[in-house]
């Protein structure tokens, strides 16, 4: 097993970012995806990401070349067998992730298996593995090369050694880890998304305009962006899905999704990605 070798499963938005941060910090990455086209897009995005760092003089040309040489892409899962850590960033689908963890657990019996899931239970994922003590959550934030936080989620079965290893890996990526128990929404989404949901209630009740709600939080609470604009950036469908997870997971009415949020998602007003959400975008 190669300590410097890390597997990344899924080459979408998050997998690309995670792979980029790993290779710029000296790790060899085996980036796996089921789709060759996703791997091609990921190579392009990572190349652009490194180019940006060079133009900002945060990386030299030689370091850029060395980083790119540390990246391998593959469509055969068994290429991950020699990795010390495997970070899964496949779609947020419980059956798909459980199958992946079953396969990875058999393929790499000594590797730490980390999931970047935003909302699924790590305890349930660990339960499908042969040695569940090596399963852990490693929740990065988008865009991964920019945002410094990693939430480390301890499943009921996760060992102290697994958590310690992931904490040290997080630190070597120049990021800060916070440890959070395996409960719905972890810490950041449980705080952030109900705030967006509450802003939607304010708007629904006619208490203030969308512009004024956002201005209130920017100027009154020093938030860099108002809650409704933030919801539009995250995607209103994603916000609604997180509220559903919180509502179901805790069974507490304080997490009920705002009816206006539901209506907007049904109408296809998903925020920036659809050109219209609480605000309009060109
Ligand atoms: N996008 C975000 O802002 C964000 C933030 C934090 C966490 N997450 C979590 O990260 C994970 C990935 O999200 P994303 O936004 O990068 O998704 P994405 O849709 O951009 O990428 C998913 C990738 O996984 C690939 N894939 C599909 N089936 C696969 C399989 N069986 N094995 C391997 N790869 C497979 C797809 O081809 C695609 O390239 C999800 O669990 C999500 O909840 C997302």
PDB file of C-alpha atoms and ligand atoms in Angstrom:
ATOM      1  CA  UNK A   1       0.000   0.000   0.000  1.00  0.00           C
ATOM      2  CA  UNK A   2       1.264   3.444  -0.921  1.00  0.00           C
ATOM      3  CA  UNK A   3       0.665   6.058   1.805  1.00  0.00           C
ATOM      4  CA  UNK A   4       0.907   8.861  -0.714  1.00  0.00           C
ATOM      5  CA  UNK A   5      -1.638   7.276  -3.032  1.00  0.00           C
ATOM      6  CA  UNK A   6      -5.257   8.343  -2.661  1.00  0.00           C
ATOM      7  CA  UNK A   7      -8.248   7.152  -4.641  1.00  0.00           C
ATOM      8  CA  UNK A   8     -11.055   9.530  -5.570  1.00  0.00           C
ATOM      9  CA  UNK A   9     -14.322   7.983  -6.745  1.00  0.00           C
ATOM     10  CA  UNK A  10     -16.489  10.216  -8.961  1.00  0.00           C
ATOM     11  CA  UNK A  11     -14.952  12.931 -11.150  1.00  0.00           C
ATOM     12  CA  UNK A  12     -17.802  15.478 -10.965  1.00  0.00           C
ATOM     13  CA  UNK A  13     -17.805  18.894  -9.293  1.00  0.00           C
ATOM     14  CA  UNK A  14     -16.510  17.637  -5.960  1.00  0.00           C
ATOM     15  CA  UNK A  15     -14.236  14.813  -7.147  1.00  0.00           C
ATOM     16  CA  UNK A  16     -12.404  17.229  -9.474  1.00  0.00           C
ATOM     17  CA  UNK A  17     -11.846  19.741  -6.694  1.00  0.00           C
ATOM     18  CA  UNK A  18     -10.715  17.087  -4.216  1.00  0.00           C
ATOM     19  CA  UNK A  19      -8.294  15.580  -6.767  1.00  0.00           C
ATOM     20  CA  UNK A  20      -6.867  19.027  -7.558  1.00  0.00           C
ATOM     21  CA  UNK A  21      -6.213  19.825  -3.907  1.00  0.00           C
ATOM     22  CA  UNK A  22      -4.601  16.406  -3.342  1.00  0.00           C
ATOM     23  CA  UNK A  23      -2.185  16.598  -6.279  1.00  0.00           C
ATOM     24  CA  UNK A  24      -1.136  20.178  -5.460  1.00  0.00           C
ATOM     25  CA  UNK A  25      -0.256  18.963  -1.964  1.00  0.00           C
ATOM     26  CA  UNK A  26       1.984  16.113  -3.107  1.00  0.00           C
ATOM     27  CA  UNK A  27      -0.391  13.127  -3.164  1.00  0.00           C
ATOM     28  CA  UNK A  28      -0.672  10.687  -6.061  1.00  0.00           C
ATOM     29  CA  UNK A  29      -4.311  10.451  -7.112  1.00  0.00           C
ATOM     30  CA  UNK A  30      -6.162   7.665  -8.859  1.00  0.00           C
ATOM     31  CA  UNK A  31      -9.334   9.374 -10.050  1.00  0.00           C
ATOM     32  CA  UNK A  32     -12.057   6.865 -10.927  1.00  0.00           C
ATOM     33  CA  UNK A  33     -15.345   7.492 -12.752  1.00  0.00           C
ATOM     34  CA  UNK A  34     -17.743   5.227 -14.630  1.00  0.00           C
ATOM     35  CA  UNK A  35     -17.793   7.739 -17.518  1.00  0.00           C
ATOM     36  CA  UNK A  36     -14.695   8.410 -19.603  1.00  0.00           C
ATOM     37  CA  UNK A  37     -16.264  11.762 -20.607  1.00  0.00           C
ATOM     38  CA  UNK A  38     -16.418  12.808 -16.928  1.00  0.00           C
ATOM     39  CA  UNK A  39     -12.714  12.003 -16.556  1.00  0.00           C
ATOM     40  CA  UNK A  40     -11.898  14.082 -19.627  1.00  0.00           C
ATOM     41  CA  UNK A  41     -13.880  17.031 -18.244  1.00  0.00           C
ATOM     42  CA  UNK A  42     -12.159  16.594 -14.885  1.00  0.00           C
ATOM     43  CA  UNK A  43      -8.683  16.676 -16.471  1.00  0.00           C
ATOM     44  CA  UNK A  44      -9.640  19.909 -18.258  1.00  0.00           C
ATOM     45  CA  UNK A  45     -11.076  21.503 -15.103  1.00  0.00           C
ATOM     46  CA  UNK A  46      -8.088  20.495 -12.971  1.00  0.00           C
ATOM     47  CA  UNK A  47      -5.705  21.806 -15.660  1.00  0.00           C
ATOM     48  CA  UNK A  48      -7.562  25.143 -15.637  1.00  0.00           C
ATOM     49  CA  UNK A  49      -7.573  25.213 -11.834  1.00  0.00           C
ATOM     50  CA  UNK A  50      -3.793  24.756 -11.714  1.00  0.00           C
ATOM     51  CA  UNK A  51      -3.321  27.359 -14.453  1.00  0.00           C
ATOM     52  CA  UNK A  52      -5.248  29.847 -12.308  1.00  0.00           C
ATOM     53  CA  UNK A  53      -2.925  29.152  -9.360  1.00  0.00           C
ATOM     54  CA  UNK A  54       0.105  29.753 -11.602  1.00  0.00           C
ATOM     55  CA  UNK A  55      -1.323  33.051 -12.864  1.00  0.00           C
ATOM     56  CA  UNK A  56      -1.847  34.132  -9.227  1.00  0.00           C
ATOM     57  CA  UNK A  57       1.772  33.061  -8.513  1.00  0.00           C
ATOM     58  CA  UNK A  58       0.634  30.560  -5.920  1.00  0.00           C
ATOM     59  CA  UNK A  59       2.184  27.684  -7.884  1.00  0.00           C
ATOM     60  CA  UNK A  60       5.289  27.626 -10.105  1.00  0.00           C
ATOM     61  CA  UNK A  61       5.266  26.172 -13.619  1.00  0.00           C
ATOM     62  CA  UNK A  62       7.404  23.258 -12.397  1.00  0.00           C
ATOM     63  CA  UNK A  63       5.017  22.548  -9.506  1.00  0.00           C
ATOM     64  CA  UNK A  64       2.081  22.638 -11.931  1.00  0.00           C
ATOM     65  CA  UNK A  65       3.738  20.024 -14.156  1.00  0.00           C
ATOM     66  CA  UNK A  66       4.671  17.837 -11.179  1.00  0.00           C
ATOM     67  CA  UNK A  67       1.103  18.047  -9.844  1.00  0.00           C
ATOM     68  CA  UNK A  68      -0.393  17.016 -13.184  1.00  0.00           C
ATOM     69  CA  UNK A  69       1.953  14.025 -13.322  1.00  0.00           C
ATOM     70  CA  UNK A  70       0.575  12.854  -9.991  1.00  0.00           C
ATOM     71  CA  UNK A  71      -2.926  12.512 -11.486  1.00  0.00           C
ATOM     72  CA  UNK A  72      -4.057   9.221 -13.047  1.00  0.00           C
ATOM     73  CA  UNK A  73      -7.587   8.647 -14.311  1.00  0.00           C
ATOM     74  CA  UNK A  74      -9.292   5.286 -14.627  1.00  0.00           C
ATOM     75  CA  UNK A  75     -12.592   3.599 -15.391  1.00  0.00           C
ATOM     76  CA  UNK A  76     -11.717   0.285 -13.667  1.00  0.00           C
ATOM     77  CA  UNK A  77     -12.399   0.306  -9.934  1.00  0.00           C
ATOM     78  CA  UNK A  78      -9.715  -2.292  -9.150  1.00  0.00           C
ATOM     79  CA  UNK A  79      -7.056   0.333  -9.950  1.00  0.00           C
ATOM     80  CA  UNK A  80      -7.814   1.702  -6.462  1.00  0.00           C
ATOM     81  CA  UNK A  81      -6.647  -1.460  -4.685  1.00  0.00           C
ATOM     82  CA  UNK A  82      -3.281   0.005  -3.565  1.00  0.00           C
ATOM     83  CA  UNK A  83      -4.632   3.248  -2.105  1.00  0.00           C
ATOM     84  CA  UNK A  84      -4.218   4.104   1.586  1.00  0.00           C
ATOM     85  CA  UNK A  85      -7.325   6.295   1.549  1.00  0.00           C
ATOM     86  CA  UNK A  86     -10.252   6.302  -0.895  1.00  0.00           C
ATOM     87  CA  UNK A  87     -12.519   9.361  -0.965  1.00  0.00           C
ATOM     88  CA  UNK A  88     -15.913   8.725  -2.544  1.00  0.00           C
ATOM     89  CA  UNK A  89     -17.661  11.641  -4.326  1.00  0.00           C
ATOM     90  CA  UNK A  90     -20.200   9.754  -6.449  1.00  0.00           C
ATOM     91  CA  UNK A  91     -23.841  10.912  -6.813  1.00  0.00           C
ATOM     92  CA  UNK A  92     -25.954  11.310  -3.662  1.00  0.00           C
ATOM     93  CA  UNK A  93     -27.852   8.060  -4.110  1.00  0.00           C
ATOM     94  CA  UNK A  94     -27.916   5.643  -1.139  1.00  0.00           C
ATOM     95  CA  UNK A  95     -28.098   2.405  -3.184  1.00  0.00           C
ATOM     96  CA  UNK A  96     -25.262   3.509  -5.468  1.00  0.00           C
ATOM     97  CA  UNK A  97     -23.045   4.533  -2.548  1.00  0.00           C
ATOM     98  CA  UNK A  98     -23.779   1.326  -0.598  1.00  0.00           C
ATOM     99  CA  UNK A  99     -22.811  -0.795  -3.607  1.00  0.00           C
ATOM    100  CA  UNK A 100     -19.616   1.219  -4.053  1.00  0.00           C
ATOM    101  CA  UNK A 101     -18.681   0.808  -0.386  1.00  0.00           C
ATOM    102  CA  UNK A 102     -19.337  -2.951  -0.564  1.00  0.00           C
ATOM    103  CA  UNK A 103     -17.055  -3.190  -3.609  1.00  0.00           C
ATOM    104  CA  UNK A 104     -14.359  -0.900  -2.196  1.00  0.00           C
ATOM    105  CA  UNK A 105     -14.364  -2.682   1.136  1.00  0.00           C
ATOM    106  CA  UNK A 106     -13.624  -6.008  -0.603  1.00  0.00           C
ATOM    107  CA  UNK A 107     -11.151  -4.499  -3.076  1.00  0.00           C
ATOM    108  CA  UNK A 108      -9.045  -2.538  -0.579  1.00  0.00           C
ATOM    109  CA  UNK A 109      -9.390  -4.366   2.745  1.00  0.00           C
ATOM    110  CA  UNK A 110      -6.978  -2.061   4.603  1.00  0.00           C
ATOM    111  CA  UNK A 111      -7.837   1.299   3.094  1.00  0.00           C
ATOM    112  CA  UNK A 112      -9.717   4.039   4.900  1.00  0.00           C
ATOM    113  CA  UNK A 113     -13.011   4.600   3.057  1.00  0.00           C
ATOM    114  CA  UNK A 114     -14.184   8.209   3.271  1.00  0.00           C
ATOM    115  CA  UNK A 115     -17.431   9.553   1.823  1.00  0.00           C
ATOM    116  CA  UNK A 116     -18.073  13.149   0.812  1.00  0.00           C
ATOM    117  CA  UNK A 117     -21.837  12.638   1.228  1.00  0.00           C
ATOM    118  CA  UNK A 118     -23.782  15.780   2.204  1.00  0.00           C
ATOM    119  CA  UNK A 119     -26.726  14.031   3.772  1.00  0.00           C
ATOM    120  CA  UNK A 120     -26.513  10.240   3.991  1.00  0.00           C
ATOM    121  CA  UNK A 121     -25.834   8.340   7.203  1.00  0.00           C
ATOM    122  CA  UNK A 122     -22.197   7.242   7.505  1.00  0.00           C
ATOM    123  CA  UNK A 123     -23.299   4.630  10.035  1.00  0.00           C
ATOM    124  CA  UNK A 124     -25.476   2.973   7.374  1.00  0.00           C
ATOM    125  CA  UNK A 125     -22.673   3.115   4.812  1.00  0.00           C
ATOM    126  CA  UNK A 126     -20.223   1.609   7.315  1.00  0.00           C
ATOM    127  CA  UNK A 127     -22.695  -1.191   8.050  1.00  0.00           C
ATOM    128  CA  UNK A 128     -22.333  -2.637   4.529  1.00  0.00           C
ATOM    129  CA  UNK A 129     -18.520  -2.912   4.853  1.00  0.00           C
ATOM    130  CA  UNK A 130     -16.442  -5.797   6.194  1.00  0.00           C
ATOM    131  CA  UNK A 131     -14.487  -3.583   8.573  1.00  0.00           C
ATOM    132  CA  UNK A 132     -16.793  -0.660   9.318  1.00  0.00           C
ATOM    133  CA  UNK A 133     -14.278   0.967  11.680  1.00  0.00           C
ATOM    134  CA  UNK A 134     -12.403   2.330   8.653  1.00  0.00           C
ATOM    135  CA  UNK A 135     -15.416   4.185   7.224  1.00  0.00           C
ATOM    136  CA  UNK A 136     -15.694   7.919   7.890  1.00  0.00           C
ATOM    137  CA  UNK A 137     -17.263  11.071   6.434  1.00  0.00           C
ATOM    138  CA  UNK A 138     -14.955  13.639   4.857  1.00  0.00           C
ATOM    139  CA  UNK A 139     -17.284  16.475   3.845  1.00  0.00           C
ATOM    140  CA  UNK A 140     -15.583  19.057   1.642  1.00  0.00           C
ATOM    141  CA  UNK A 141     -17.276  22.281   0.526  1.00  0.00           C
ATOM    142  CA  UNK A 142     -17.731  23.659  -2.978  1.00  0.00           C
ATOM    143  CA  UNK A 143     -15.483  25.025  -4.476  1.00  0.00           C
ATOM    144  CA  UNK A 144     -13.034  22.632  -2.832  1.00  0.00           C
ATOM    145  CA  UNK A 145      -9.815  24.496  -3.794  1.00  0.00           C
ATOM    146  CA  UNK A 146     -11.178  27.664  -2.128  1.00  0.00           C
ATOM    147  CA  UNK A 147     -13.160  26.658   0.970  1.00  0.00           C
ATOM    148  CA  UNK A 148     -11.025  25.679   3.945  1.00  0.00           C
ATOM    149  CA  UNK A 149     -13.419  23.513   5.932  1.00  0.00           C
ATOM    150  CA  UNK A 150     -13.708  19.736   6.055  1.00  0.00           C
ATOM    151  CA  UNK A 151     -16.355  18.245   8.341  1.00  0.00           C
ATOM    152  CA  UNK A 152     -15.154  14.885   9.611  1.00  0.00           C
ATOM    153  CA  UNK A 153     -18.143  12.689  10.374  1.00  0.00           C
ATOM    154  CA  UNK A 154     -17.675   9.814  12.719  1.00  0.00           C
ATOM    155  CA  UNK A 155     -20.016   6.872  12.109  1.00  0.00           C
ATOM    156  CA  UNK A 156     -20.998   4.830  15.174  1.00  0.00           C
ATOM    157  CA  UNK A 157     -18.424   2.240  14.053  1.00  0.00           C
ATOM    158  CA  UNK A 158     -15.518   4.592  13.073  1.00  0.00           C
ATOM    159  CA  UNK A 159     -12.277   3.975  14.989  1.00  0.00           C
ATOM    160  CA  UNK A 160     -10.153   6.683  16.621  1.00  0.00           C
ATOM    161  CA  UNK A 161      -7.266   5.690  14.324  1.00  0.00           C
ATOM    162  CA  UNK A 162      -9.407   6.345  11.235  1.00  0.00           C
ATOM    163  CA  UNK A 163     -10.465   9.781  12.508  1.00  0.00           C
ATOM    164  CA  UNK A 164      -6.858  10.657  13.425  1.00  0.00           C
ATOM    165  CA  UNK A 165      -5.632   9.670   9.957  1.00  0.00           C
ATOM    166  CA  UNK A 166      -8.273  11.788   8.204  1.00  0.00           C
ATOM    167  CA  UNK A 167      -7.613  14.747  10.519  1.00  0.00           C
ATOM    168  CA  UNK A 168      -3.944  14.608   9.638  1.00  0.00           C
ATOM    169  CA  UNK A 169      -4.720  14.261   5.893  1.00  0.00           C
ATOM    170  CA  UNK A 170      -7.037  17.303   6.116  1.00  0.00           C
ATOM    171  CA  UNK A 171      -4.284  19.315   7.759  1.00  0.00           C
ATOM    172  CA  UNK A 172      -1.751  18.333   5.117  1.00  0.00           C
ATOM    173  CA  UNK A 173      -4.164  19.732   2.494  1.00  0.00           C
ATOM    174  CA  UNK A 174      -4.046  23.122   4.256  1.00  0.00           C
ATOM    175  CA  UNK A 175      -7.629  22.727   5.443  1.00  0.00           C
ATOM    176  CA  UNK A 176      -9.257  22.817   8.863  1.00  0.00           C
ATOM    177  CA  UNK A 177     -11.225  19.869  10.186  1.00  0.00           C
ATOM    178  CA  UNK A 178     -14.156  19.976  12.551  1.00  0.00           C
ATOM    179  CA  UNK A 179     -15.438  16.700  13.986  1.00  0.00           C
ATOM    180  CA  UNK A 180     -19.218  16.237  13.877  1.00  0.00           C
ATOM    181  CA  UNK A 181     -21.387  13.315  14.950  1.00  0.00           C
ATOM    182  CA  UNK A 182     -23.298  11.381  12.304  1.00  0.00           C
ATOM    183  CA  UNK A 183     -26.601  13.244  12.351  1.00  0.00           C
ATOM    184  CA  UNK A 184     -28.689  14.822   9.601  1.00  0.00           C
ATOM    185  CA  UNK A 185     -27.138  17.930   8.027  1.00  0.00           C
ATOM    186  CA  UNK A 186     -23.949  17.547  10.126  1.00  0.00           C
ATOM    187  CA  UNK A 187     -23.101  21.106  11.337  1.00  0.00           C
ATOM    188  CA  UNK A 188     -22.896  23.512   8.395  1.00  0.00           C
ATOM    189  CA  UNK A 189     -26.001  22.465   6.458  1.00  0.00           C
ATOM    190  CA  UNK A 190     -28.060  22.179   9.653  1.00  0.00           C
ATOM    191  CA  UNK A 191     -27.288  25.809  10.445  1.00  0.00           C
ATOM    192  CA  UNK A 192     -27.181  27.299   6.969  1.00  0.00           C
ATOM    193  CA  UNK A 193     -30.128  25.747   5.145  1.00  0.00           C
ATOM    194  CA  UNK A 194     -32.782  26.364   7.849  1.00  0.00           C
ATOM    195  CA  UNK A 195     -31.679  30.027   7.709  1.00  0.00           C
ATOM    196  CA  UNK A 196     -32.397  30.064   3.952  1.00  0.00           C
ATOM    197  CA  UNK A 197     -35.712  28.279   4.590  1.00  0.00           C
ATOM    198  CA  UNK A 198     -36.643  30.891   7.222  1.00  0.00           C
ATOM    199  CA  UNK A 199     -35.787  33.677   4.772  1.00  0.00           C
ATOM    200  CA  UNK A 200     -38.228  32.028   2.326  1.00  0.00           C
ATOM    201  CA  UNK A 201     -40.903  32.113   5.084  1.00  0.00           C
ATOM    202  CA  UNK A 202     -40.229  35.845   5.605  1.00  0.00           C
ATOM    203  CA  UNK A 203     -40.698  36.415   1.890  1.00  0.00           C
ATOM    204  CA  UNK A 204     -43.818  34.216   1.758  1.00  0.00           C
ATOM    205  CA  UNK A 205     -45.373  36.158   4.632  1.00  0.00           C
ATOM    206  CA  UNK A 206     -44.726  39.447   2.821  1.00  0.00           C
ATOM    207  CA  UNK A 207     -42.600  40.661   5.719  1.00  0.00           C
ATOM    208  CA  UNK A 208     -39.969  42.147   3.378  1.00  0.00           C
ATOM    209  CA  UNK A 209     -38.834  42.013  -0.226  1.00  0.00           C
ATOM    210  CA  UNK A 210     -36.157  39.533  -1.345  1.00  0.00           C
ATOM    211  CA  UNK A 211     -33.721  42.436  -1.816  1.00  0.00           C
ATOM    212  CA  UNK A 212     -34.382  43.781   1.679  1.00  0.00           C
ATOM    213  CA  UNK A 213     -34.077  40.344   3.333  1.00  0.00           C
ATOM    214  CA  UNK A 214     -30.668  39.904   1.708  1.00  0.00           C
ATOM    215  CA  UNK A 215     -29.569  43.454   2.515  1.00  0.00           C
ATOM    216  CA  UNK A 216     -30.622  42.928   6.139  1.00  0.00           C
ATOM    217  CA  UNK A 217     -28.332  39.938   6.600  1.00  0.00           C
ATOM    218  CA  UNK A 218     -25.443  41.463   4.640  1.00  0.00           C
ATOM    219  CA  UNK A 219     -25.414  44.748   6.531  1.00  0.00           C
ATOM    220  CA  UNK A 220     -26.922  43.643   9.833  1.00  0.00           C
ATOM    221  CA  UNK A 221     -25.076  40.373  10.320  1.00  0.00           C
ATOM    222  CA  UNK A 222     -22.023  40.915   8.090  1.00  0.00           C
ATOM    223  CA  UNK A 223     -22.860  37.926   5.901  1.00  0.00           C
ATOM    224  CA  UNK A 224     -21.023  38.153   2.577  1.00  0.00           C
ATOM    225  CA  UNK A 225     -24.230  37.242   0.760  1.00  0.00           C
ATOM    226  CA  UNK A 226     -27.909  37.364   1.727  1.00  0.00           C
ATOM    227  CA  UNK A 227     -29.721  34.072   2.502  1.00  0.00           C
ATOM    228  CA  UNK A 228     -31.972  34.160  -0.581  1.00  0.00           C
ATOM    229  CA  UNK A 229     -29.059  34.873  -2.925  1.00  0.00           C
ATOM    230  CA  UNK A 230     -27.166  32.069  -1.196  1.00  0.00           C
ATOM    231  CA  UNK A 231     -30.098  29.692  -1.740  1.00  0.00           C
ATOM    232  CA  UNK A 232     -30.067  30.643  -5.431  1.00  0.00           C
ATOM    233  CA  UNK A 233     -26.331  29.902  -5.581  1.00  0.00           C
ATOM    234  CA  UNK A 234     -26.609  26.505  -3.856  1.00  0.00           C
ATOM    235  CA  UNK A 235     -29.695  25.565  -5.929  1.00  0.00           C
ATOM    236  CA  UNK A 236     -33.205  25.677  -4.472  1.00  0.00           C
ATOM    237  CA  UNK A 237     -33.708  21.973  -5.273  1.00  0.00           C
ATOM    238  CA  UNK A 238     -30.608  21.156  -3.203  1.00  0.00           C
ATOM    239  CA  UNK A 239     -31.861  23.374  -0.339  1.00  0.00           C
ATOM    240  CA  UNK A 240     -35.269  21.658  -0.416  1.00  0.00           C
ATOM    241  CA  UNK A 241     -33.640  18.205  -0.415  1.00  0.00           C
ATOM    242  CA  UNK A 242     -31.558  19.142   2.648  1.00  0.00           C
ATOM    243  CA  UNK A 243     -34.649  20.478   4.476  1.00  0.00           C
ATOM    244  CA  UNK A 244     -36.417  17.175   3.724  1.00  0.00           C
ATOM    245  CA  UNK A 245     -33.452  15.262   5.184  1.00  0.00           C
ATOM    246  CA  UNK A 246     -33.522  17.410   8.352  1.00  0.00           C
ATOM    247  CA  UNK A 247     -37.335  17.196   8.669  1.00  0.00           C
ATOM    248  CA  UNK A 248     -37.379  13.427   8.219  1.00  0.00           C
ATOM    249  CA  UNK A 249     -34.201  12.752  10.180  1.00  0.00           C
ATOM    250  CA  UNK A 250     -35.166  14.698  13.309  1.00  0.00           C
ATOM    251  CA  UNK A 251     -38.962  14.424  12.982  1.00  0.00           C
ATOM    252  CA  UNK A 252     -39.095  17.994  14.280  1.00  0.00           C
ATOM    253  CA  UNK A 253     -41.580  20.485  12.736  1.00  0.00           C
ATOM    254  CA  UNK A 254     -39.041  23.286  13.071  1.00  0.00           C
ATOM    255  CA  UNK A 255     -37.377  21.853   9.964  1.00  0.00           C
ATOM    256  CA  UNK A 256     -40.522  21.844   7.765  1.00  0.00           C
ATOM    257  CA  UNK A 257     -39.679  23.076   4.256  1.00  0.00           C
ATOM    258  CA  UNK A 258     -41.252  26.442   3.408  1.00  0.00           C
ATOM    259  CA  UNK A 259     -44.206  25.973   0.981  1.00  0.00           C
ATOM    260  CA  UNK A 260     -42.856  28.821  -1.178  1.00  0.00           C
ATOM    261  CA  UNK A 261     -39.547  26.955  -1.527  1.00  0.00           C
ATOM    262  CA  UNK A 262     -41.448  23.839  -2.613  1.00  0.00           C
ATOM    263  CA  UNK A 263     -43.509  25.793  -5.154  1.00  0.00           C
ATOM    264  CA  UNK A 264     -40.417  27.397  -6.646  1.00  0.00           C
ATOM    265  CA  UNK A 265     -38.736  24.020  -7.079  1.00  0.00           C
ATOM    266  CA  UNK A 266     -41.907  22.586  -8.684  1.00  0.00           C
ATOM    267  CA  UNK A 267     -41.950  25.546 -11.090  1.00  0.00           C
ATOM    268  CA  UNK A 268     -38.329  24.888 -12.083  1.00  0.00           C
ATOM    269  CA  UNK A 269     -37.113  28.135 -10.468  1.00  0.00           C
ATOM    270  CA  UNK A 270     -33.975  26.549  -9.061  1.00  0.00           C
ATOM    271  CA  UNK A 271     -31.769  29.625  -8.661  1.00  0.00           C
ATOM    272  CA  UNK A 272     -28.724  30.661 -10.668  1.00  0.00           C
ATOM    273  CA  UNK A 273     -28.539  27.403 -12.614  1.00  0.00           C
ATOM    274  CA  UNK A 274     -32.012  27.932 -14.120  1.00  0.00           C
ATOM    275  CA  UNK A 275     -31.716  31.719 -14.477  1.00  0.00           C
ATOM    276  CA  UNK A 276     -34.425  32.397 -11.906  1.00  0.00           C
ATOM    277  CA  UNK A 277     -34.843  31.756  -8.196  1.00  0.00           C
ATOM    278  CA  UNK A 278     -35.579  34.293  -5.470  1.00  0.00           C
ATOM    279  CA  UNK A 279     -33.727  36.687  -7.775  1.00  0.00           C
ATOM    280  CA  UNK A 280     -33.454  36.780 -11.586  1.00  0.00           C
ATOM    281  CA  UNK A 281     -30.194  36.117 -13.430  1.00  0.00           C
ATOM    282  CA  UNK A 282     -29.245  36.827 -17.018  1.00  0.00           C
TER     283      UNK A 282
HETATM  284  N1  LIG B   1     -21.832  19.855  -5.290  1.00  0.00           N
HETATM  285  C1  LIG B   1     -21.713  20.288  -4.052  1.00  0.00           C
HETATM  286  O1  LIG B   1     -21.797  21.504  -3.750  1.00  0.00           O
HETATM  287  C2  LIG B   1     -21.414  19.315  -2.927  1.00  0.00           C
HETATM  288  C3  LIG B   1     -20.861  19.799  -1.741  1.00  0.00           C
HETATM  289  C4  LIG B   1     -20.507  18.887  -0.735  1.00  0.00           C
HETATM  290  C5  LIG B   1     -20.748  17.526  -0.925  1.00  0.00           C
HETATM  291  N2  LIG B   1     -21.312  17.084  -2.081  1.00  0.00           N
HETATM  292  C6  LIG B   1     -21.498  15.634  -2.248  1.00  0.00           C
HETATM  293  O2  LIG B   1     -20.461  15.154  -3.109  1.00  0.00           O
HETATM  294  C7  LIG B   1     -20.936  14.035  -3.856  1.00  0.00           C
HETATM  295  C8  LIG B   1     -20.729  14.301  -5.331  1.00  0.00           C
HETATM  296  O3  LIG B   1     -21.419  15.465  -5.709  1.00  0.00           O
HETATM  297  P1  LIG B   1     -21.074  16.273  -7.048  1.00  0.00           P
HETATM  298  O4  LIG B   1     -21.804  17.566  -6.945  1.00  0.00           O
HETATM  299  O5  LIG B   1     -19.609  16.238  -7.299  1.00  0.00           O
HETATM  300  O6  LIG B   1     -21.814  15.329  -8.137  1.00  0.00           O
HETATM  301  P2  LIG B   1     -21.628  15.335  -9.720  1.00  0.00           P
HETATM  302  O7  LIG B   1     -22.922  14.881 -10.270  1.00  0.00           O
HETATM  303  O8  LIG B   1     -21.021  16.616 -10.194  1.00  0.00           O
HETATM  304  O9  LIG B   1     -20.521  14.179  -9.975  1.00  0.00           O
HETATM  305  C9  LIG B   1     -20.748  12.820  -9.731  1.00  0.00           C
HETATM  306  C10 LIG B   1     -19.817  11.993 -10.612  1.00  0.00           C
HETATM  307  O10 LIG B   1     -19.938  10.627 -10.229  1.00  0.00           O
HETATM  308  C11 LIG B   1     -19.904   9.837 -11.403  1.00  0.00           C
HETATM  309  N3  LIG B   1     -20.530   8.541 -11.128  1.00  0.00           N
HETATM  310  C12 LIG B   1     -21.793   8.125 -11.364  1.00  0.00           C
HETATM  311  N4  LIG B   1     -21.937   6.851 -10.941  1.00  0.00           N
HETATM  312  C13 LIG B   1     -20.731   6.468 -10.426  1.00  0.00           C
HETATM  313  C14 LIG B   1     -20.252   5.274  -9.843  1.00  0.00           C
HETATM  314  N5  LIG B   1     -21.031   4.201  -9.681  1.00  0.00           N
HETATM  315  N6  LIG B   1     -18.970   5.238  -9.451  1.00  0.00           N
HETATM  316  C15 LIG B   1     -18.169   6.315  -9.612  1.00  0.00           C
HETATM  317  N7  LIG B   1     -18.567   7.493 -10.132  1.00  0.00           N
HETATM  318  C16 LIG B   1     -19.849   7.554 -10.532  1.00  0.00           C
HETATM  319  C17 LIG B   1     -20.604  10.663 -12.470  1.00  0.00           C
HETATM  320  O11 LIG B   1     -20.204  10.249 -13.770  1.00  0.00           O
HETATM  321  C18 LIG B   1     -20.118  12.079 -12.111  1.00  0.00           C
HETATM  322  O12 LIG B   1     -18.930  12.379 -12.817  1.00  0.00           O
HETATM  323  C19 LIG B   1     -22.399  13.834  -3.446  1.00  0.00           C
HETATM  324  O13 LIG B   1     -22.447  12.882  -2.431  1.00  0.00           O
HETATM  325  C20 LIG B   1     -22.793  15.210  -2.912  1.00  0.00           C
HETATM  326  O14 LIG B   1     -23.830  15.131  -1.945  1.00  0.00           O
HETATM  327  C21 LIG B   1     -21.636  17.950  -3.108  1.00  0.00           C
END
